């Protein structure tokens, strides 16, 4: 078992297999794969409770496929993470001399002033 977290339902000691998150603005409950780490406004559920979740009248439940046998990140996931870390660690390229300096630069994004 990859995670040691337990189901959030009181009295249940089963291992967590899914994460429940509420989107109050849309009256929606989202049940999906177990999150990487516990969030303050989400709930870990065992397979049984994730499958039997009911919501109030007028609400909708969105269920994403839960793979209980998921063994963790794949090689592709780890390579993508390593590439992202390398990209973030690269020094910023030299500025273009033709750049007039207008706008505010934040990382790789630039906020341009409103010309209207």
Short mmCIF file of N, CA and C in Angstrom, two decimals:
data_model
loop_
_atom_site.label_atom_id
_atom_site.label_comp_id
_atom_site.label_asym_id
_atom_site.label_seq_id
_atom_site.Cartn_x
_atom_site.Cartn_y
_atom_site.Cartn_z
N UNK A 1 0.84 -1.18 0.00
CA UNK A 1 0.00 0.00 0.00
C UNK A 1 0.88 1.23 0.00
N UNK A 2 0.55 2.15 -0.88
CA UNK A 2 1.37 3.32 -1.10
C UNK A 2 1.13 4.40 -0.06
N UNK A 3 -0.10 4.57 0.39
CA UNK A 3 -0.44 5.63 1.33
C UNK A 3 -0.80 5.03 2.68
N UNK A 4 -0.56 5.77 3.74
CA UNK A 4 -0.94 5.30 5.07
C UNK A 4 -2.13 6.07 5.61
N UNK A 5 -2.77 6.90 4.78
CA UNK A 5 -3.93 7.67 5.24
C UNK A 5 -5.14 6.76 5.34
N UNK A 6 -6.04 7.12 6.23
CA UNK A 6 -7.26 6.36 6.47
C UNK A 6 -8.48 7.13 5.99
N UNK A 7 -9.59 6.43 5.85
CA UNK A 7 -10.85 7.01 5.45
C UNK A 7 -11.27 8.07 6.47
N UNK A 8 -11.80 9.19 5.99
CA UNK A 8 -12.21 10.30 6.86
C UNK A 8 -13.54 10.04 7.56
N UNK A 9 -14.30 9.07 7.11
CA UNK A 9 -15.60 8.80 7.74
C UNK A 9 -15.38 8.28 9.15
N UNK A 10 -16.12 8.82 10.09
CA UNK A 10 -15.94 8.41 11.49
C UNK A 10 -16.28 6.94 11.65
N UNK A 11 -15.47 6.25 12.40
CA UNK A 11 -15.66 4.83 12.65
C UNK A 11 -15.09 3.92 11.59
N UNK A 12 -14.56 4.46 10.51
CA UNK A 12 -14.01 3.64 9.43
C UNK A 12 -12.49 3.65 9.53
N UNK A 13 -11.89 2.48 9.57
CA UNK A 13 -10.43 2.37 9.68
C UNK A 13 -9.80 1.85 8.39
N UNK A 14 -10.58 1.82 7.31
CA UNK A 14 -10.07 1.32 6.03
C UNK A 14 -9.08 2.32 5.43
N UNK A 15 -8.15 1.84 4.61
CA UNK A 15 -7.20 2.76 3.96
C UNK A 15 -7.92 3.63 2.93
N UNK A 16 -7.48 4.86 2.81
CA UNK A 16 -8.06 5.79 1.85
C UNK A 16 -7.73 5.36 0.43
N UNK A 17 -8.72 5.49 -0.47
CA UNK A 17 -8.52 5.13 -1.87
C UNK A 17 -8.95 6.25 -2.81
N UNK A 18 -9.65 7.26 -2.27
CA UNK A 18 -10.17 8.35 -3.10
C UNK A 18 -10.16 9.64 -2.30
N UNK A 19 -10.27 10.75 -3.02
CA UNK A 19 -10.36 12.07 -2.37
C UNK A 19 -11.66 12.72 -2.81
N UNK A 20 -12.39 13.25 -1.82
CA UNK A 20 -13.65 13.96 -2.05
C UNK A 20 -13.41 15.44 -1.87
N UNK A 21 -13.84 16.23 -2.85
CA UNK A 21 -13.73 17.68 -2.78
C UNK A 21 -15.07 18.26 -3.18
N UNK A 22 -15.49 19.31 -2.47
CA UNK A 22 -16.75 19.98 -2.79
C UNK A 22 -16.47 21.26 -3.57
N UNK A 23 -17.29 21.52 -4.59
CA UNK A 23 -17.26 22.78 -5.33
C UNK A 23 -18.61 23.43 -5.00
N UNK A 24 -18.62 24.21 -3.93
CA UNK A 24 -19.86 24.78 -3.42
C UNK A 24 -20.55 25.70 -4.43
N UNK A 25 -19.79 26.48 -5.17
CA UNK A 25 -20.36 27.42 -6.12
C UNK A 25 -21.16 26.71 -7.22
N UNK A 26 -20.81 25.46 -7.50
CA UNK A 26 -21.49 24.70 -8.55
C UNK A 26 -22.33 23.56 -7.99
N UNK A 27 -22.48 23.50 -6.67
CA UNK A 27 -23.25 22.43 -6.01
C UNK A 27 -22.81 21.06 -6.52
N UNK A 28 -21.51 20.82 -6.46
CA UNK A 28 -20.94 19.60 -7.00
C UNK A 28 -19.97 18.98 -6.00
N UNK A 29 -20.03 17.65 -5.91
CA UNK A 29 -19.05 16.89 -5.14
C UNK A 29 -18.20 16.11 -6.14
N UNK A 30 -16.89 16.19 -6.02
CA UNK A 30 -15.99 15.52 -6.95
C UNK A 30 -15.25 14.42 -6.20
N UNK A 31 -15.38 13.19 -6.69
CA UNK A 31 -14.68 12.04 -6.11
C UNK A 31 -13.68 11.57 -7.14
N UNK A 32 -12.41 11.56 -6.76
CA UNK A 32 -11.37 11.16 -7.69
C UNK A 32 -10.29 10.35 -7.02
N UNK A 33 -9.22 10.07 -7.73
CA UNK A 33 -8.11 9.31 -7.16
C UNK A 33 -7.56 9.99 -5.91
N UNK A 34 -6.96 9.22 -5.05
CA UNK A 34 -6.40 9.74 -3.81
C UNK A 34 -5.36 10.81 -4.12
N UNK A 35 -5.53 11.97 -3.51
CA UNK A 35 -4.60 13.08 -3.72
C UNK A 35 -3.23 12.72 -3.16
N UNK A 36 -2.21 13.34 -3.71
CA UNK A 36 -0.83 13.07 -3.30
C UNK A 36 -0.62 13.38 -1.83
N UNK A 37 -1.24 14.46 -1.35
CA UNK A 37 -1.15 14.80 0.07
C UNK A 37 -2.49 15.32 0.53
N UNK A 38 -2.71 15.28 1.83
CA UNK A 38 -3.98 15.67 2.42
C UNK A 38 -4.17 17.18 2.36
N UNK A 39 -5.31 17.62 1.86
CA UNK A 39 -5.65 19.04 1.77
C UNK A 39 -6.64 19.38 2.89
N UNK A 40 -6.63 20.61 3.38
CA UNK A 40 -7.54 20.97 4.46
C UNK A 40 -9.02 20.87 4.10
N UNK A 41 -9.41 21.15 2.86
CA UNK A 41 -10.82 21.16 2.49
C UNK A 41 -11.20 20.00 1.59
N UNK A 42 -10.51 18.89 1.73
CA UNK A 42 -10.86 17.68 1.00
C UNK A 42 -10.87 16.52 2.00
N UNK A 43 -11.50 15.43 1.59
CA UNK A 43 -11.68 14.30 2.50
C UNK A 43 -11.21 13.03 1.82
N UNK A 44 -10.46 12.22 2.55
CA UNK A 44 -10.01 10.93 2.04
C UNK A 44 -11.09 9.90 2.34
N UNK A 45 -11.43 9.09 1.35
CA UNK A 45 -12.45 8.07 1.52
C UNK A 45 -11.92 6.71 1.10
N UNK A 46 -12.39 5.67 1.77
CA UNK A 46 -12.05 4.31 1.36
C UNK A 46 -12.87 3.98 0.10
N UNK A 47 -12.58 2.86 -0.51
CA UNK A 47 -13.26 2.47 -1.74
C UNK A 47 -14.77 2.32 -1.51
N UNK A 48 -15.15 1.74 -0.39
CA UNK A 48 -16.56 1.53 -0.07
C UNK A 48 -17.31 2.85 0.04
N UNK A 49 -16.81 3.77 0.85
CA UNK A 49 -17.49 5.04 1.06
C UNK A 49 -17.44 5.94 -0.19
N UNK A 50 -16.39 5.86 -0.97
CA UNK A 50 -16.32 6.63 -2.21
C UNK A 50 -17.39 6.17 -3.19
N UNK A 51 -17.66 4.89 -3.23
CA UNK A 51 -18.65 4.34 -4.15
C UNK A 51 -20.07 4.60 -3.71
N UNK A 52 -20.31 4.77 -2.42
CA UNK A 52 -21.67 4.94 -1.89
C UNK A 52 -22.01 6.39 -1.54
N UNK A 53 -21.16 7.32 -1.90
CA UNK A 53 -21.39 8.71 -1.56
C UNK A 53 -22.70 9.23 -2.16
N UNK A 54 -23.50 9.88 -1.34
CA UNK A 54 -24.71 10.55 -1.82
C UNK A 54 -24.60 12.03 -1.48
N UNK A 55 -25.31 12.85 -2.23
CA UNK A 55 -25.26 14.30 -2.03
C UNK A 55 -26.69 14.82 -1.87
N UNK A 56 -26.85 16.04 -1.35
CA UNK A 56 -28.19 16.61 -1.19
C UNK A 56 -28.89 16.78 -2.54
N UNK A 57 -30.21 16.83 -2.49
CA UNK A 57 -31.02 17.05 -3.70
C UNK A 57 -30.57 18.36 -4.37
N UNK A 58 -30.40 18.32 -5.68
CA UNK A 58 -29.95 19.50 -6.43
C UNK A 58 -28.45 19.53 -6.65
N UNK A 59 -27.72 18.68 -5.95
CA UNK A 59 -26.27 18.60 -6.12
C UNK A 59 -25.95 17.52 -7.15
N UNK A 60 -24.74 17.59 -7.68
CA UNK A 60 -24.27 16.61 -8.65
C UNK A 60 -22.99 15.97 -8.12
N UNK A 61 -22.80 14.69 -8.44
CA UNK A 61 -21.56 14.00 -8.09
C UNK A 61 -20.79 13.74 -9.37
N UNK A 62 -19.54 14.17 -9.41
CA UNK A 62 -18.65 13.88 -10.54
C UNK A 62 -17.65 12.85 -10.04
N UNK A 63 -17.62 11.71 -10.70
CA UNK A 63 -16.72 10.63 -10.28
C UNK A 63 -15.65 10.42 -11.35
N UNK A 64 -14.41 10.46 -10.91
CA UNK A 64 -13.29 10.17 -11.80
C UNK A 64 -12.83 8.75 -11.47
N UNK A 65 -12.33 8.05 -12.45
CA UNK A 65 -11.91 6.67 -12.26
C UNK A 65 -10.87 6.57 -11.16
N UNK A 66 -11.09 5.60 -10.28
CA UNK A 66 -10.16 5.36 -9.16
C UNK A 66 -9.49 4.03 -9.40
N UNK A 67 -8.17 4.03 -9.51
CA UNK A 67 -7.40 2.80 -9.70
C UNK A 67 -6.76 2.42 -8.38
N UNK A 68 -7.37 1.48 -7.67
CA UNK A 68 -6.87 1.07 -6.36
C UNK A 68 -5.50 0.42 -6.47
N UNK A 69 -5.22 -0.20 -7.60
CA UNK A 69 -3.95 -0.90 -7.80
C UNK A 69 -2.86 0.03 -8.32
N UNK A 70 -3.13 1.32 -8.39
CA UNK A 70 -2.15 2.28 -8.89
C UNK A 70 -0.87 2.18 -8.07
N UNK A 71 0.23 1.97 -8.73
CA UNK A 71 1.50 1.77 -8.03
C UNK A 71 2.32 3.04 -7.92
N UNK A 72 1.73 4.18 -8.22
CA UNK A 72 2.47 5.43 -8.08
C UNK A 72 2.88 5.99 -9.41
N UNK A 73 3.76 6.97 -9.39
CA UNK A 73 4.17 7.62 -10.62
C UNK A 73 4.87 6.66 -11.57
N UNK A 74 4.64 6.85 -12.86
CA UNK A 74 5.31 6.03 -13.86
C UNK A 74 6.64 6.69 -14.23
N UNK A 75 7.40 6.03 -15.04
CA UNK A 75 8.66 6.58 -15.51
C UNK A 75 8.44 7.87 -16.29
N UNK A 76 7.34 7.91 -17.07
CA UNK A 76 7.03 9.13 -17.82
C UNK A 76 6.72 10.29 -16.88
N UNK A 77 6.00 10.01 -15.80
CA UNK A 77 5.68 11.06 -14.83
C UNK A 77 6.96 11.62 -14.20
N UNK A 78 7.86 10.73 -13.85
CA UNK A 78 9.10 11.16 -13.21
C UNK A 78 9.99 11.95 -14.18
N UNK A 79 10.01 11.53 -15.44
CA UNK A 79 10.79 12.27 -16.45
C UNK A 79 10.20 13.66 -16.68
N UNK A 80 8.87 13.75 -16.73
CA UNK A 80 8.22 15.05 -16.91
C UNK A 80 8.52 15.96 -15.73
N UNK A 81 8.52 15.41 -14.52
CA UNK A 81 8.85 16.20 -13.33
C UNK A 81 10.30 16.67 -13.38
N UNK A 82 11.20 15.79 -13.75
CA UNK A 82 12.61 16.17 -13.84
C UNK A 82 12.82 17.26 -14.90
N UNK A 83 12.13 17.14 -16.04
CA UNK A 83 12.24 18.17 -17.08
C UNK A 83 11.72 19.51 -16.58
N UNK A 84 10.62 19.50 -15.84
CA UNK A 84 10.05 20.74 -15.31
C UNK A 84 11.01 21.39 -14.31
N UNK A 85 11.66 20.59 -13.48
CA UNK A 85 12.62 21.12 -12.51
C UNK A 85 13.82 21.71 -13.24
N UNK A 86 14.31 21.01 -14.25
CA UNK A 86 15.44 21.55 -15.03
C UNK A 86 15.08 22.87 -15.70
N UNK A 87 13.88 22.93 -16.28
CA UNK A 87 13.43 24.15 -16.96
C UNK A 87 13.33 25.31 -15.97
N UNK A 88 12.82 25.05 -14.79
CA UNK A 88 12.68 26.11 -13.78
C UNK A 88 14.04 26.58 -13.27
N UNK A 89 15.04 25.72 -13.30
CA UNK A 89 16.36 26.07 -12.77
C UNK A 89 17.24 26.79 -13.79
N UNK A 90 16.83 26.81 -15.05
CA UNK A 90 17.63 27.48 -16.07
C UNK A 90 17.68 28.98 -15.81
N UNK A 91 18.85 29.59 -16.05
CA UNK A 91 18.91 31.05 -15.87
C UNK A 91 18.05 31.74 -16.93
N UNK A 92 17.58 32.92 -16.58
CA UNK A 92 16.76 33.68 -17.51
C UNK A 92 17.62 34.11 -18.70
N UNK A 93 17.10 33.97 -19.92
CA UNK A 93 17.90 34.35 -21.10
C UNK A 93 18.14 35.86 -21.10
N UNK A 94 19.22 36.30 -21.76
CA UNK A 94 19.49 37.74 -21.81
C UNK A 94 18.35 38.47 -22.49
N UNK A 95 18.14 39.71 -22.06
CA UNK A 95 17.05 40.52 -22.61
C UNK A 95 17.39 40.97 -24.02
N UNK A 96 16.37 41.10 -24.81
CA UNK A 96 16.49 41.57 -26.18
C UNK A 96 16.78 43.08 -26.14
N UNK A 97 17.86 43.55 -26.80
CA UNK A 97 18.16 44.97 -26.77
C UNK A 97 17.05 45.82 -27.39
N UNK A 98 16.25 45.25 -28.30
CA UNK A 98 15.17 45.99 -28.93
C UNK A 98 13.98 46.16 -27.99
N UNK A 99 13.99 45.43 -26.87
CA UNK A 99 12.89 45.53 -25.92
C UNK A 99 12.93 46.90 -25.26
N UNK A 100 11.82 47.62 -25.34
CA UNK A 100 11.80 48.97 -24.79
C UNK A 100 11.61 48.99 -23.28
N UNK A 101 11.40 47.83 -22.68
CA UNK A 101 11.28 47.76 -21.22
C UNK A 101 9.88 48.06 -20.72
N UNK A 102 8.93 48.36 -21.62
CA UNK A 102 7.59 48.63 -21.13
C UNK A 102 6.95 47.33 -20.68
N UNK A 103 6.18 47.41 -19.66
CA UNK A 103 5.55 46.22 -19.11
C UNK A 103 6.35 45.69 -17.94
N UNK A 104 5.70 44.93 -17.11
CA UNK A 104 6.34 44.35 -15.94
C UNK A 104 6.60 42.89 -16.21
N UNK A 105 7.80 42.45 -15.92
CA UNK A 105 8.17 41.06 -16.18
C UNK A 105 8.13 40.27 -14.88
N UNK A 106 7.45 39.13 -14.90
CA UNK A 106 7.37 38.22 -13.76
C UNK A 106 7.69 36.83 -14.26
N UNK A 107 8.91 36.37 -14.03
CA UNK A 107 9.30 35.06 -14.52
C UNK A 107 9.29 35.06 -16.04
N UNK A 108 8.54 34.14 -16.64
CA UNK A 108 8.47 34.07 -18.09
C UNK A 108 7.27 34.83 -18.65
N UNK A 109 6.49 35.50 -17.78
CA UNK A 109 5.32 36.26 -18.22
C UNK A 109 5.61 37.75 -18.20
N UNK A 110 4.89 38.49 -19.02
CA UNK A 110 5.04 39.93 -19.07
C UNK A 110 3.66 40.56 -19.04
N UNK A 111 3.46 41.51 -18.15
CA UNK A 111 2.22 42.26 -18.07
C UNK A 111 2.42 43.56 -18.82
N UNK A 112 1.63 43.76 -19.87
CA UNK A 112 1.76 44.95 -20.69
C UNK A 112 0.83 46.04 -20.16
N UNK A 113 1.26 47.28 -20.25
CA UNK A 113 0.40 48.35 -19.77
C UNK A 113 -0.82 48.50 -20.68
N UNK A 114 -1.93 48.95 -20.11
CA UNK A 114 -3.15 49.16 -20.87
C UNK A 114 -2.99 50.44 -21.70
N UNK A 115 -3.13 50.32 -23.02
CA UNK A 115 -2.88 51.48 -23.88
C UNK A 115 -4.18 52.21 -24.25
N UNK A 116 -5.30 51.79 -23.71
CA UNK A 116 -6.56 52.47 -24.04
C UNK A 116 -6.76 53.72 -23.24
#
